[in-house]
Short mmCIF file of C-alpha atoms in Angstrom, two decimals:
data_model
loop_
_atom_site.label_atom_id
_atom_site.label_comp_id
_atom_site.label_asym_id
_atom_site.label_seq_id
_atom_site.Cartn_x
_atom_site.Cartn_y
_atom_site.Cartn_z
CA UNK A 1 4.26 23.37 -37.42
CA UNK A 2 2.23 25.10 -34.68
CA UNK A 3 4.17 27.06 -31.98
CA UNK A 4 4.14 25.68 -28.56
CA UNK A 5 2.49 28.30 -25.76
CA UNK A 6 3.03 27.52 -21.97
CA UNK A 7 1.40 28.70 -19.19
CA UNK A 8 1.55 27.84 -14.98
CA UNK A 9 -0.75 28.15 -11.71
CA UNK A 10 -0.36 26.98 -8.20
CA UNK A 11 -2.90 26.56 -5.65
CA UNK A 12 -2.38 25.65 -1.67
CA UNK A 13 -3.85 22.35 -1.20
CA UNK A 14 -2.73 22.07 2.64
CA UNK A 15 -5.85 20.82 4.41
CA UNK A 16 -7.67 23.21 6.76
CA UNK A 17 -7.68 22.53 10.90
CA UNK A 18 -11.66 21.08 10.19
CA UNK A 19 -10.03 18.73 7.72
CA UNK A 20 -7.27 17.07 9.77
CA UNK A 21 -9.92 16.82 12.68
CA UNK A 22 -12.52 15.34 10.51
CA UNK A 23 -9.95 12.66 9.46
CA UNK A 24 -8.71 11.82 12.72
CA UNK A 25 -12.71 11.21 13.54
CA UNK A 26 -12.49 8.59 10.46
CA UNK A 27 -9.82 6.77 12.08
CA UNK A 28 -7.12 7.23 9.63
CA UNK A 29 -4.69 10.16 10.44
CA UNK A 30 -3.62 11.71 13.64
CA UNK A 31 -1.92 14.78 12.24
CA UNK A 32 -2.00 17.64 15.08
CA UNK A 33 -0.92 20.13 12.82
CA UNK A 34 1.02 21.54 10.01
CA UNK A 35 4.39 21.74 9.20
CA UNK A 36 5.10 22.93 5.73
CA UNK A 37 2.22 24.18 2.98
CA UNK A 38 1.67 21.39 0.42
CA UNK A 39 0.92 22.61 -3.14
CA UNK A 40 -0.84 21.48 -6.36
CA UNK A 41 1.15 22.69 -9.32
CA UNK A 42 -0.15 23.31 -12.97
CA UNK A 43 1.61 23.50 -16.16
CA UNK A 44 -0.23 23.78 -19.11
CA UNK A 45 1.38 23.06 -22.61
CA UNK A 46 -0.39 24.28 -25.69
CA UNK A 47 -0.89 25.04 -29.23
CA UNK A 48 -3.57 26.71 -28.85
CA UNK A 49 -5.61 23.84 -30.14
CA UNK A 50 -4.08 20.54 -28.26
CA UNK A 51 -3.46 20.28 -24.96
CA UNK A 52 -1.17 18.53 -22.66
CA UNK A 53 -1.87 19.50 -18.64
CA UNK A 54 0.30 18.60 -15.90
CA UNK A 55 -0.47 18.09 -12.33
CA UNK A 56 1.99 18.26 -9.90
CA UNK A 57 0.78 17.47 -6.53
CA UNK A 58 2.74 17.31 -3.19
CA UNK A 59 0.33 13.98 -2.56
CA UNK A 60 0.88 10.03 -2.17
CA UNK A 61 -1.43 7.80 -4.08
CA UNK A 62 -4.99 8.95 -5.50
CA UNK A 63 -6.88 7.94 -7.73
CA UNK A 64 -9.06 10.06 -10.34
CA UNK A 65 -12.41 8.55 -10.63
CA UNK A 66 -14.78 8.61 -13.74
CA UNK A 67 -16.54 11.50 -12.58
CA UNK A 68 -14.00 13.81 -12.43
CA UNK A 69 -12.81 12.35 -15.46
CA UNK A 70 -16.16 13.40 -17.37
CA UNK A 71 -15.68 17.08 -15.68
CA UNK A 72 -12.26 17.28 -17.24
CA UNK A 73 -13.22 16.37 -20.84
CA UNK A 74 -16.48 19.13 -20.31
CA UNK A 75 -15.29 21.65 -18.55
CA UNK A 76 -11.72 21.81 -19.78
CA UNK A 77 -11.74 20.02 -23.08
CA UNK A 78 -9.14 17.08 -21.35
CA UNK A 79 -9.40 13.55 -22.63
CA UNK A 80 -7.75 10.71 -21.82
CA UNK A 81 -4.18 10.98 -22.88
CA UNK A 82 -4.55 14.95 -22.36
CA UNK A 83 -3.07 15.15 -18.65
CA UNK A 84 -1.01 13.63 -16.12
CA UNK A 85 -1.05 13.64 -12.47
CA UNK A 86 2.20 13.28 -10.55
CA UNK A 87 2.95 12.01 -6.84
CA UNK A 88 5.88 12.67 -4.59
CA UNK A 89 5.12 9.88 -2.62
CA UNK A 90 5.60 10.61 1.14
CA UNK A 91 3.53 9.94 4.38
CA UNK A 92 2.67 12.70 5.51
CA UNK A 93 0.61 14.51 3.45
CA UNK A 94 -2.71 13.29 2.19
CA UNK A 95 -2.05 9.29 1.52
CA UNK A 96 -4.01 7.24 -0.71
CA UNK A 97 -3.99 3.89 1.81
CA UNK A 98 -7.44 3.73 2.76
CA UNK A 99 -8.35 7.42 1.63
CA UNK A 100 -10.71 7.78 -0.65
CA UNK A 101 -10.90 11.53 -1.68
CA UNK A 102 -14.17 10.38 -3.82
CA UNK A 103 -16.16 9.09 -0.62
CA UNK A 104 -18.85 11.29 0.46
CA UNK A 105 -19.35 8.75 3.62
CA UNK A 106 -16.63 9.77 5.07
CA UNK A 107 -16.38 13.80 5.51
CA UNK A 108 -12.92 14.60 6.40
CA UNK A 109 -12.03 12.64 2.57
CA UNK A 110 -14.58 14.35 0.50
CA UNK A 111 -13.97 17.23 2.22
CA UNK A 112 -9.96 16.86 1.22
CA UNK A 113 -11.38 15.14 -2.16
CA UNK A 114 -13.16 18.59 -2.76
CA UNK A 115 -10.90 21.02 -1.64
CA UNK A 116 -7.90 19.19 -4.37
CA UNK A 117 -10.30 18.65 -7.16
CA UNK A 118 -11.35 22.58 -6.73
CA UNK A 119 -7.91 23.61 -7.00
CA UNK A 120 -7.49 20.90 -9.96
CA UNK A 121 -9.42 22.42 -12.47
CA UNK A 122 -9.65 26.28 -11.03
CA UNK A 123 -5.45 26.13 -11.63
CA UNK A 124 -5.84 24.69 -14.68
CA UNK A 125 -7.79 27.28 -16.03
CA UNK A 126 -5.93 30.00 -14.47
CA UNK A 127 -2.51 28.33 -16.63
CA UNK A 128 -4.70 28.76 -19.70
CA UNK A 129 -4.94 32.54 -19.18
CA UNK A 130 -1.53 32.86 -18.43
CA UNK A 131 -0.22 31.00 -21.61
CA UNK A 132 2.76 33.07 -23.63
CA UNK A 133 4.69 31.71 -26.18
CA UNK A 134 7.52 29.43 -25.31
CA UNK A 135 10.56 26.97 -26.11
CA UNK A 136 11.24 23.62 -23.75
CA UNK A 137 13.97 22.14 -23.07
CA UNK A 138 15.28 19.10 -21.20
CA UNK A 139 18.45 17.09 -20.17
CA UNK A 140 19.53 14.09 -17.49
CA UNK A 141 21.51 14.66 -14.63
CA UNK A 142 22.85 12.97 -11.79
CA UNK A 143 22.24 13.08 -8.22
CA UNK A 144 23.30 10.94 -4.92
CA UNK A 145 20.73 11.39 -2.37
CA UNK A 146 19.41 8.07 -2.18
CA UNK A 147 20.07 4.97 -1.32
CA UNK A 148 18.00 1.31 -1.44
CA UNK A 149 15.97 0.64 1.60
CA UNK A 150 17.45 -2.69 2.99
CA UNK A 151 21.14 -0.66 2.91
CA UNK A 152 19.91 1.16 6.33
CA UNK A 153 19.33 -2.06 8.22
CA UNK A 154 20.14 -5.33 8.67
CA UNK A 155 17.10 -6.87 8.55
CA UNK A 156 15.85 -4.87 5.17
CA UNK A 157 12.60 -3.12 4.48
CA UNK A 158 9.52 -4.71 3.94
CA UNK A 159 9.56 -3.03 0.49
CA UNK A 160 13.60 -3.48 -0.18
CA UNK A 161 14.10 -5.34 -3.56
CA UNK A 162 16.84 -5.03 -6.10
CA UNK A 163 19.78 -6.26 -3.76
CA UNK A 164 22.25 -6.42 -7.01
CA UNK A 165 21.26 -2.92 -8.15
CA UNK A 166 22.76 0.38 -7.00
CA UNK A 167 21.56 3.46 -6.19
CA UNK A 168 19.15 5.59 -9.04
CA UNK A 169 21.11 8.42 -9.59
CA UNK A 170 19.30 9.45 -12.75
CA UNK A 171 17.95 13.76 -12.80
CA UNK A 172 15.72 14.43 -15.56
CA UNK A 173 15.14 18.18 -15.86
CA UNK A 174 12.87 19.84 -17.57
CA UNK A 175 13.16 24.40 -18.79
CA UNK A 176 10.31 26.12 -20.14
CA UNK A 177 10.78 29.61 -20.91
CA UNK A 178 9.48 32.43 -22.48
CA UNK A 179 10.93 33.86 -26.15
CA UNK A 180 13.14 36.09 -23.98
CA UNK A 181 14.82 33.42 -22.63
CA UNK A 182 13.38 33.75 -18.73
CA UNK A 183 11.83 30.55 -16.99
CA UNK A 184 8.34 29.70 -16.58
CA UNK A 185 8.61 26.22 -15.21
CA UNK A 186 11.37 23.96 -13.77
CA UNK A 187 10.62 20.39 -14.02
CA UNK A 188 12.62 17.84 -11.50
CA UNK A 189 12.03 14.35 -11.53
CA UNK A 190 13.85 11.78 -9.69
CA UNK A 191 13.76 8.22 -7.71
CA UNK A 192 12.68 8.82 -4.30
CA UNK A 193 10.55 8.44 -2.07
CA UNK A 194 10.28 11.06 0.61
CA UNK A 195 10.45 9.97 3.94
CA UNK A 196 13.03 11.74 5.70
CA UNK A 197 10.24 11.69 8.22
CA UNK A 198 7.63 9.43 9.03
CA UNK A 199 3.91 9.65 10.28
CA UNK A 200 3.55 5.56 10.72
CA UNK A 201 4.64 3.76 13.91
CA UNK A 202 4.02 0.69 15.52
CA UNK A 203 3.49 2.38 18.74
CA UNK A 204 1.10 4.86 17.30
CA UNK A 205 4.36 7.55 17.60
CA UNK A 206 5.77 9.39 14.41
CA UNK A 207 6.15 13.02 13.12
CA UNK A 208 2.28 14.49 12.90
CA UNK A 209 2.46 16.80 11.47
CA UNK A 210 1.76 17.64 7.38
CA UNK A 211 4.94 18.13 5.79
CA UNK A 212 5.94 17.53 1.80
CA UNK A 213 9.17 16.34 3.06
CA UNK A 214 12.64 16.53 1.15
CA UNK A 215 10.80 17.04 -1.75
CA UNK A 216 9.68 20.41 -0.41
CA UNK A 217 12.39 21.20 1.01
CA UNK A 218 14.06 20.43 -2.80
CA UNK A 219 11.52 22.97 -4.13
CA UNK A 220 12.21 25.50 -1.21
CA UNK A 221 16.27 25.77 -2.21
CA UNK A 222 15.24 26.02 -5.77
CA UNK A 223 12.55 28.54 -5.85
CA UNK A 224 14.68 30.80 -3.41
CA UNK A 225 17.34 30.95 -6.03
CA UNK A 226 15.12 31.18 -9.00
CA UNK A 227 13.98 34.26 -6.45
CA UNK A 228 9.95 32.47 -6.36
CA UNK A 229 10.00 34.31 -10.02
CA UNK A 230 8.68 30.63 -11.22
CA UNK A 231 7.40 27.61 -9.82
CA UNK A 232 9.28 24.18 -9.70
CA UNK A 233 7.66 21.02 -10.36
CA UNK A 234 9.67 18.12 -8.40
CA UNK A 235 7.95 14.64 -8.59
CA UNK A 236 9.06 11.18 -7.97
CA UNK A 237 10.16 9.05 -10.83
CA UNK A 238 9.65 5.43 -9.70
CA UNK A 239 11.23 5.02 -6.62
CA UNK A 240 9.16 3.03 -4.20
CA UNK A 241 12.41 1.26 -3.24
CA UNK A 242 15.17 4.46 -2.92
CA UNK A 243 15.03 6.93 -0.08
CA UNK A 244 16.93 9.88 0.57
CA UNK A 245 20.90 9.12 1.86
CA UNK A 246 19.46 9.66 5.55
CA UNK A 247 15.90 9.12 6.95
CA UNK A 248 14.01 8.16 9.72
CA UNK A 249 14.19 4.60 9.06
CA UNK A 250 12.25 1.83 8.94
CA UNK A 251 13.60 -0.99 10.67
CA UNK A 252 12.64 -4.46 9.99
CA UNK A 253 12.86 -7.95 11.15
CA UNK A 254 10.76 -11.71 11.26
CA UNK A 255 10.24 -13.61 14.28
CA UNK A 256 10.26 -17.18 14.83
CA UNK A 257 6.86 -17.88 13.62
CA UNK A 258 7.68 -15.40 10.51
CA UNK A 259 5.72 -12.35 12.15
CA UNK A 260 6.94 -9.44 9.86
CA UNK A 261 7.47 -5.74 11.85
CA UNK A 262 8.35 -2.81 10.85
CA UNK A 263 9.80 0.01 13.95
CA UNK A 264 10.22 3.02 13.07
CA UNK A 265 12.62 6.35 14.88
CA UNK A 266 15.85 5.25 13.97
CA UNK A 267 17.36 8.59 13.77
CA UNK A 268 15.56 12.01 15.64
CA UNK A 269 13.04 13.45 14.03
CA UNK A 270 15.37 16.35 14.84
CA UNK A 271 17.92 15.08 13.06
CA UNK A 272 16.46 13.93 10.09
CA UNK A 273 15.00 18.02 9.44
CA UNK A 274 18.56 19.30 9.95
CA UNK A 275 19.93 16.23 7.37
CA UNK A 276 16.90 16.99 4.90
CA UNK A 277 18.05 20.99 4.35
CA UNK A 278 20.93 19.49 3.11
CA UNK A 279 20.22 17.00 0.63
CA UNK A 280 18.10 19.48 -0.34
CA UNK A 281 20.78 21.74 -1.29
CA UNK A 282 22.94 18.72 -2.32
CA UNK A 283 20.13 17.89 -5.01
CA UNK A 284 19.48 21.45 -5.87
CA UNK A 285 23.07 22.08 -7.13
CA UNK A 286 22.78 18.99 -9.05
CA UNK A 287 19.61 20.47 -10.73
CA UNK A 288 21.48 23.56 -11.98
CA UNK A 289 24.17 21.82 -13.16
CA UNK A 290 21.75 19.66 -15.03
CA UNK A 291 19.84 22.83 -16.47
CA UNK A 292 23.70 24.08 -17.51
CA UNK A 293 23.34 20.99 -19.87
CA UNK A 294 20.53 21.94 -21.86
CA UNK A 295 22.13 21.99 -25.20
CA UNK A 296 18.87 23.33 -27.00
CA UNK A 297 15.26 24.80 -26.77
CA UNK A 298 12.28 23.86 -29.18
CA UNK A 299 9.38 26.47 -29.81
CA UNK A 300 7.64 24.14 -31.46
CA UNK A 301 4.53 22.32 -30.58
CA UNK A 302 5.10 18.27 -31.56
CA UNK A 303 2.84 16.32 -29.74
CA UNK A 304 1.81 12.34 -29.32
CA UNK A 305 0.52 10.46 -26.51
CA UNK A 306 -0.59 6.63 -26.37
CA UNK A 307 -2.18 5.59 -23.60
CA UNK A 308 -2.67 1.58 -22.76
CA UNK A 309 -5.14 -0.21 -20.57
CA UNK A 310 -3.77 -3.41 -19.31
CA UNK A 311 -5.59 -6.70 -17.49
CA UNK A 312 -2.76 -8.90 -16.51
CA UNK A 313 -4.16 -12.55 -15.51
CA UNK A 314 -3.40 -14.39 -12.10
CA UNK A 315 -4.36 -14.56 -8.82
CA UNK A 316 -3.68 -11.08 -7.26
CA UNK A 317 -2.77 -11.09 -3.10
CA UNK A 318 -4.22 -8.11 -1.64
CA UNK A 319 -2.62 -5.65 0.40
CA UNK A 320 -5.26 -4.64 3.49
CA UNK A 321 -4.60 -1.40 5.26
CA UNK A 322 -1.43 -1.85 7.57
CA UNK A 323 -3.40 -1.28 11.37
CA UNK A 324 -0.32 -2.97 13.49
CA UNK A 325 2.59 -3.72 11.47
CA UNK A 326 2.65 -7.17 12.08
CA UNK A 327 1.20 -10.15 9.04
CA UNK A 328 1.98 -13.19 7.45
CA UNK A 329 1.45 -14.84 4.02
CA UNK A 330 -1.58 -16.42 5.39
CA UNK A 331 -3.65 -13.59 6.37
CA UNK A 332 -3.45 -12.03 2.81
CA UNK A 333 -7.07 -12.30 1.01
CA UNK A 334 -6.33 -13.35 -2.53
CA UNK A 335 -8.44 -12.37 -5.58
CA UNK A 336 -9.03 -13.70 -9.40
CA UNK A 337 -8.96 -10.38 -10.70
CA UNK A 338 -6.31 -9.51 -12.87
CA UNK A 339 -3.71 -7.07 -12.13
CA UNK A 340 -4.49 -3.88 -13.92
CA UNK A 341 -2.45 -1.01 -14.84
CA UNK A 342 -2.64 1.96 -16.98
CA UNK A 343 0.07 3.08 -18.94
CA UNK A 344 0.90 6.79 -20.89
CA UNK A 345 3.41 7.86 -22.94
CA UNK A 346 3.45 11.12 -23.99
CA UNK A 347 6.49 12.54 -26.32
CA UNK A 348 6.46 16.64 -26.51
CA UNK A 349 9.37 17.20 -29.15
CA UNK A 350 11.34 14.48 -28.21
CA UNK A 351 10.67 14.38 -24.18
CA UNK A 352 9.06 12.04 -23.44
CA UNK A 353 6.42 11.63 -20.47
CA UNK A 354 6.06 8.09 -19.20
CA UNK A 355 3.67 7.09 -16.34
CA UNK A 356 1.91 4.37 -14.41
CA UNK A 357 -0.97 4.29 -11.91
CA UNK A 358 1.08 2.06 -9.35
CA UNK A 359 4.51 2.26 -7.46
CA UNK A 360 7.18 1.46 -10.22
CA UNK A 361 10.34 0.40 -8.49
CA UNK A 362 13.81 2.15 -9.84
CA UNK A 363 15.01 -0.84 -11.72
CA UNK A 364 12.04 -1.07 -13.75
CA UNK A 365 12.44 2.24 -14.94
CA UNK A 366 16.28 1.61 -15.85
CA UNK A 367 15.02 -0.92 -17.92
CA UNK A 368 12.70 1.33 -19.32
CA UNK A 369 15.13 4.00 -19.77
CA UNK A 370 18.02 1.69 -21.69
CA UNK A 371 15.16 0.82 -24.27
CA UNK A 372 13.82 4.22 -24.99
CA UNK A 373 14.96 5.61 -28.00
CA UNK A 374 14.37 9.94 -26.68
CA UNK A 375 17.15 11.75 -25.87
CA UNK A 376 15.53 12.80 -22.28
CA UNK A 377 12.63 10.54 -20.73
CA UNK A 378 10.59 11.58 -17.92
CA UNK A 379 9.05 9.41 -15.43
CA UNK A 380 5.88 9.12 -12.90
CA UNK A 381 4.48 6.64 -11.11
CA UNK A 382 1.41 6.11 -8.59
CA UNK A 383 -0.52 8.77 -10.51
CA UNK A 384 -2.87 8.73 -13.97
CA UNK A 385 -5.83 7.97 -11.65
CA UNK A 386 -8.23 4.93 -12.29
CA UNK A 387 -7.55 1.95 -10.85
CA UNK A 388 -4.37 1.39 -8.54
CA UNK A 389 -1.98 -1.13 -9.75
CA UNK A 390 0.11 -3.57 -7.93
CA UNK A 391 3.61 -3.13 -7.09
CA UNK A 392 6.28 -3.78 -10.07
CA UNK A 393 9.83 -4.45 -9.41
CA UNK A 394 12.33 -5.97 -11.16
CA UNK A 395 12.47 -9.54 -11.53
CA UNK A 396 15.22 -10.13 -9.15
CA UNK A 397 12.99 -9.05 -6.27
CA UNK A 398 12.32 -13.24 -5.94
CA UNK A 399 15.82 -13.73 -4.88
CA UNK A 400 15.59 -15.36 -0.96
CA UNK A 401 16.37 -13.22 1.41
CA UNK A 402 14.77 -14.45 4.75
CA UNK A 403 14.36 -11.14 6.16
CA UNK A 404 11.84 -10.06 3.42
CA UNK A 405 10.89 -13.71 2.58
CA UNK A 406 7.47 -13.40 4.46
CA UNK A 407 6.16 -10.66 2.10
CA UNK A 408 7.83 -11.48 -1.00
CA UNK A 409 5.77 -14.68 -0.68
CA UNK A 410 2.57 -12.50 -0.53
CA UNK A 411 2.96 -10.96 -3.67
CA UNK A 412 6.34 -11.97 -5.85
CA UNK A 413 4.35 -14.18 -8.19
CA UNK A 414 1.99 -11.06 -9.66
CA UNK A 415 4.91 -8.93 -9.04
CA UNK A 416 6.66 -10.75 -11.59
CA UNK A 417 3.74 -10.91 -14.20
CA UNK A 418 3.15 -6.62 -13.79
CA UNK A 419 7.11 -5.93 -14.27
CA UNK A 420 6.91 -7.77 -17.63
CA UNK A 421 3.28 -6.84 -18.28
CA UNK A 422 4.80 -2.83 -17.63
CA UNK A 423 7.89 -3.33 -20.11
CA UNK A 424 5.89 -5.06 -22.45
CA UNK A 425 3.51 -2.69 -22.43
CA UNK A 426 5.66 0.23 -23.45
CA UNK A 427 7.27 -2.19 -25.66
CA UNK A 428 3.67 -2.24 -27.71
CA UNK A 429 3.74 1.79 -27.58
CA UNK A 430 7.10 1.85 -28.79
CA UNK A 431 6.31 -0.35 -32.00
CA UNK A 432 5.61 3.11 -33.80
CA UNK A 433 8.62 4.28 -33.00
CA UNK A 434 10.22 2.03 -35.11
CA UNK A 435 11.50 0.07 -32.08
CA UNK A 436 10.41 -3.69 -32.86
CA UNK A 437 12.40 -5.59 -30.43
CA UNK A 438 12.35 -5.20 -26.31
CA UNK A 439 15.14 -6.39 -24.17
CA UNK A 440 15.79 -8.44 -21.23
CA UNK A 441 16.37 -7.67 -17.92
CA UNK A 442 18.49 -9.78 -15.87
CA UNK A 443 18.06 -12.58 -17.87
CA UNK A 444 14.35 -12.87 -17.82
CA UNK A 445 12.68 -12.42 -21.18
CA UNK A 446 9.89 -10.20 -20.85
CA UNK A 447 6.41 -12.39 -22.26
CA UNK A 448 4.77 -11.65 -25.22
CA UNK A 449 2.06 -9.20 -25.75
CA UNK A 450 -0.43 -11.70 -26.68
CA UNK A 451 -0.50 -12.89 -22.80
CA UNK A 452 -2.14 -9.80 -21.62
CA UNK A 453 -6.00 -10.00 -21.63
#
């Protein structure tokens, strides 16, 4: 069995002064400023022969088109299967609603779009000089900093689903070291997404200024007491419906005529950076702890990675850039193309890496994580690149609940077919794990295989 080398990089990937100008001329962002350096992360995992590269980046959505795909099978020897990109889904950083970092009409994008691909591949070959022989390591913690969306109002989020489901409280943490036992990378994934404060308001008022949020300030507490002598890796493991315990909130209600709105400011922004220090340290304690639990390390280098391209069919209601807040069923173009979604597993000595190129709601991944059969599962979500997928939460998201009712309309039905499409889906991966059967979840049988185009 080959041994299993390791090696890191990080790159600054906080947009220049030109940038954020050139993207407020575009129409999109308004960001005066900057609050807090965002990063692009880089761990490379190795035999020397195989590869498996991840991304970290302090980024929403974004996709990876096929060019840059070509560049990483040339220039770095990367196929499909070989890498993952990871999100930790807040607002304000670079956001992948209306951005396209691949369009070269727009300069403040390709300008960003450069600038993070650069970094991409020039820290990914700088973790390939650096590799050293290793071990890895991994265990699951717990940590309560989050809570559901609709708990912070009472008219719910426009987003809230899983009303019967409590918080995600599930850490998975991942250790490399080196053969003398000191650490090269600290992996932290967990449901949430970071929005202790918010760029997007009705009245054109919010926090501008480019921040990686709690998840930075996660990073912060734990590099300070790792003494910055490694790099920490913190991305979001399907929680498009959890935020942190305390956030500048959205607040949500439907008129008469079923006019959906979103305000925004519930708390100070003032507040919400005192509150987000912390649950930083909250969650950072709960990270050691966790990485107290690692029972044992593997030098070895046991790698397999499956990665599926699905087409679900049904009409798919499209979700137009958000200018004012305000919509209704009606006024969402639908489409005949199927749903489609792109799912990778990768298992590294019995971690497994699990990921989906579309907002995966925290209930999906329980179900997930009950059916796996690895003793520590890892999961990311808006990332992979290619095409973005639809929303997928749990099938319970239907229930009525007039406060939502207006948007759940929009999109519940191929909601419901890319949850079952997503567990199926790793369902099919699994079948060579020995695992023949998938479960239900909350009484709805996920469909067969076959259905999927």
């Amino acid at each position: 069995m080959e041994k299993l080398l390791a090696g890191t990089a990080v790159r600054d990937i906080t947009p220049t002064p030109q940038i954020l100008e050139d993207l407020k001329s575009e129409g999109r962002y308004t960001y005066e400023g900057v609050a807090h350096p965002i990063y692009l992360k880089t761990l490379v995992l190795t035999d020397g022969n195989r590869k498996f590269v991840y991304f970290c980046t302090d980024l929403s959505r974004f996709t990876v088109n096929e060019e840059i795909q070509d560049r990483l099978e040339k220039e770095l020897g990367l196929s499909e299967g070989d890498y993952l990109f990871s999100t930790i889904r807040t607002h304000n950083t670079i956001s992948g609603f209306g951005v396209d970092l691949h369009d070269e009409s727009k300069k403040g994008s390709s300008m960003y779009g450069q600038l993070f691909f650069d970094a991409v591949f020039d820290s990914c070959r700088e973790a390939m000089k650096n590799l050293v022989p290793a071990r890895i390591g991994a265990a699951e913690g717990e940590s309560f900093i989050t809570m559901r969306r609709e708990q912070f109002s009472p008219a719910g989020n426009f987003e809230s689903c899983n009303t019967s489901l409590p918080p995600a409280p599930w850490l998975r943490v991942v250790r490399v070291e080196d053969l003398q036992g000191a650490t090269l990378a600290l992996l932290v994934n967990y449901s949430m997404q970071n929005c202790m404060v918010c760029h997007y308001s009705m009245e054109g008022e919010g926090y501008d200024l480019i921040t990686n949020d709690a998840a930075g300030e996660i990073v912060d507490y734990l590099e300070r007491v790792g003494k910055h002598a490694y790099p920490v890796f913190w991305s979001n493991g399907g929680g498009a419906d959890r935020q942190p315990m305390m956030y500048l909130t959205d607040y949500c209600d439907v008129d008469d005529n079923g006019v959906f709105s979103i305000r925004h400011q519930v708390l100070p922004i003032e507040a919400s950076l005192m509150i987000m220090k912390f649950l930083a340290a909250e969650q950072g304690r709960d990270v050691m702890k966790t990485v107290e639990k690692i029972s044992s390390y593997s030098d070895e280098f046991r790698l397999d990675t499956q990665v599926l391209n699905l087409k679900v069919p049904g009409k798919k209601r499209l979700f137009p850039a958000i200018e004012n807040y305000h919509y209704t069923e009606d006024v969402r173009p639908v489409t005949d193309a199927p749903v489609e979604m792109r799912l990778q597993m990768t298992v590294l000595d019995g971690i497994a890496f699990c990921a989906a190129n579309g907002p995966v709601y925290a209930g999906a991944y329980k179900a997930l994580k009950d059916m796996l059969p690895f003793k520590v599962t890892v999961f990311f979500d808006d990332c992979l690149g290619g095409p973005h997928a639809t929303v997928i939460p749990t099938p319970d998201m239907e229930e009525e609940n007039k406060y939502v009712h207006a948007t759940l309309q929009s999109y519940s039905y191929t909601a419901r077919i890319g949850f079952n499409a997503f567990m199926g889906g790793f369902g099919k991966m699994l079948e060579k794990y020995m695992l023949k059967t998938v479960p239900t979840y909350g009484g709805v049988p996920y469909p067969d295989f076959d259905v999927l185009q």
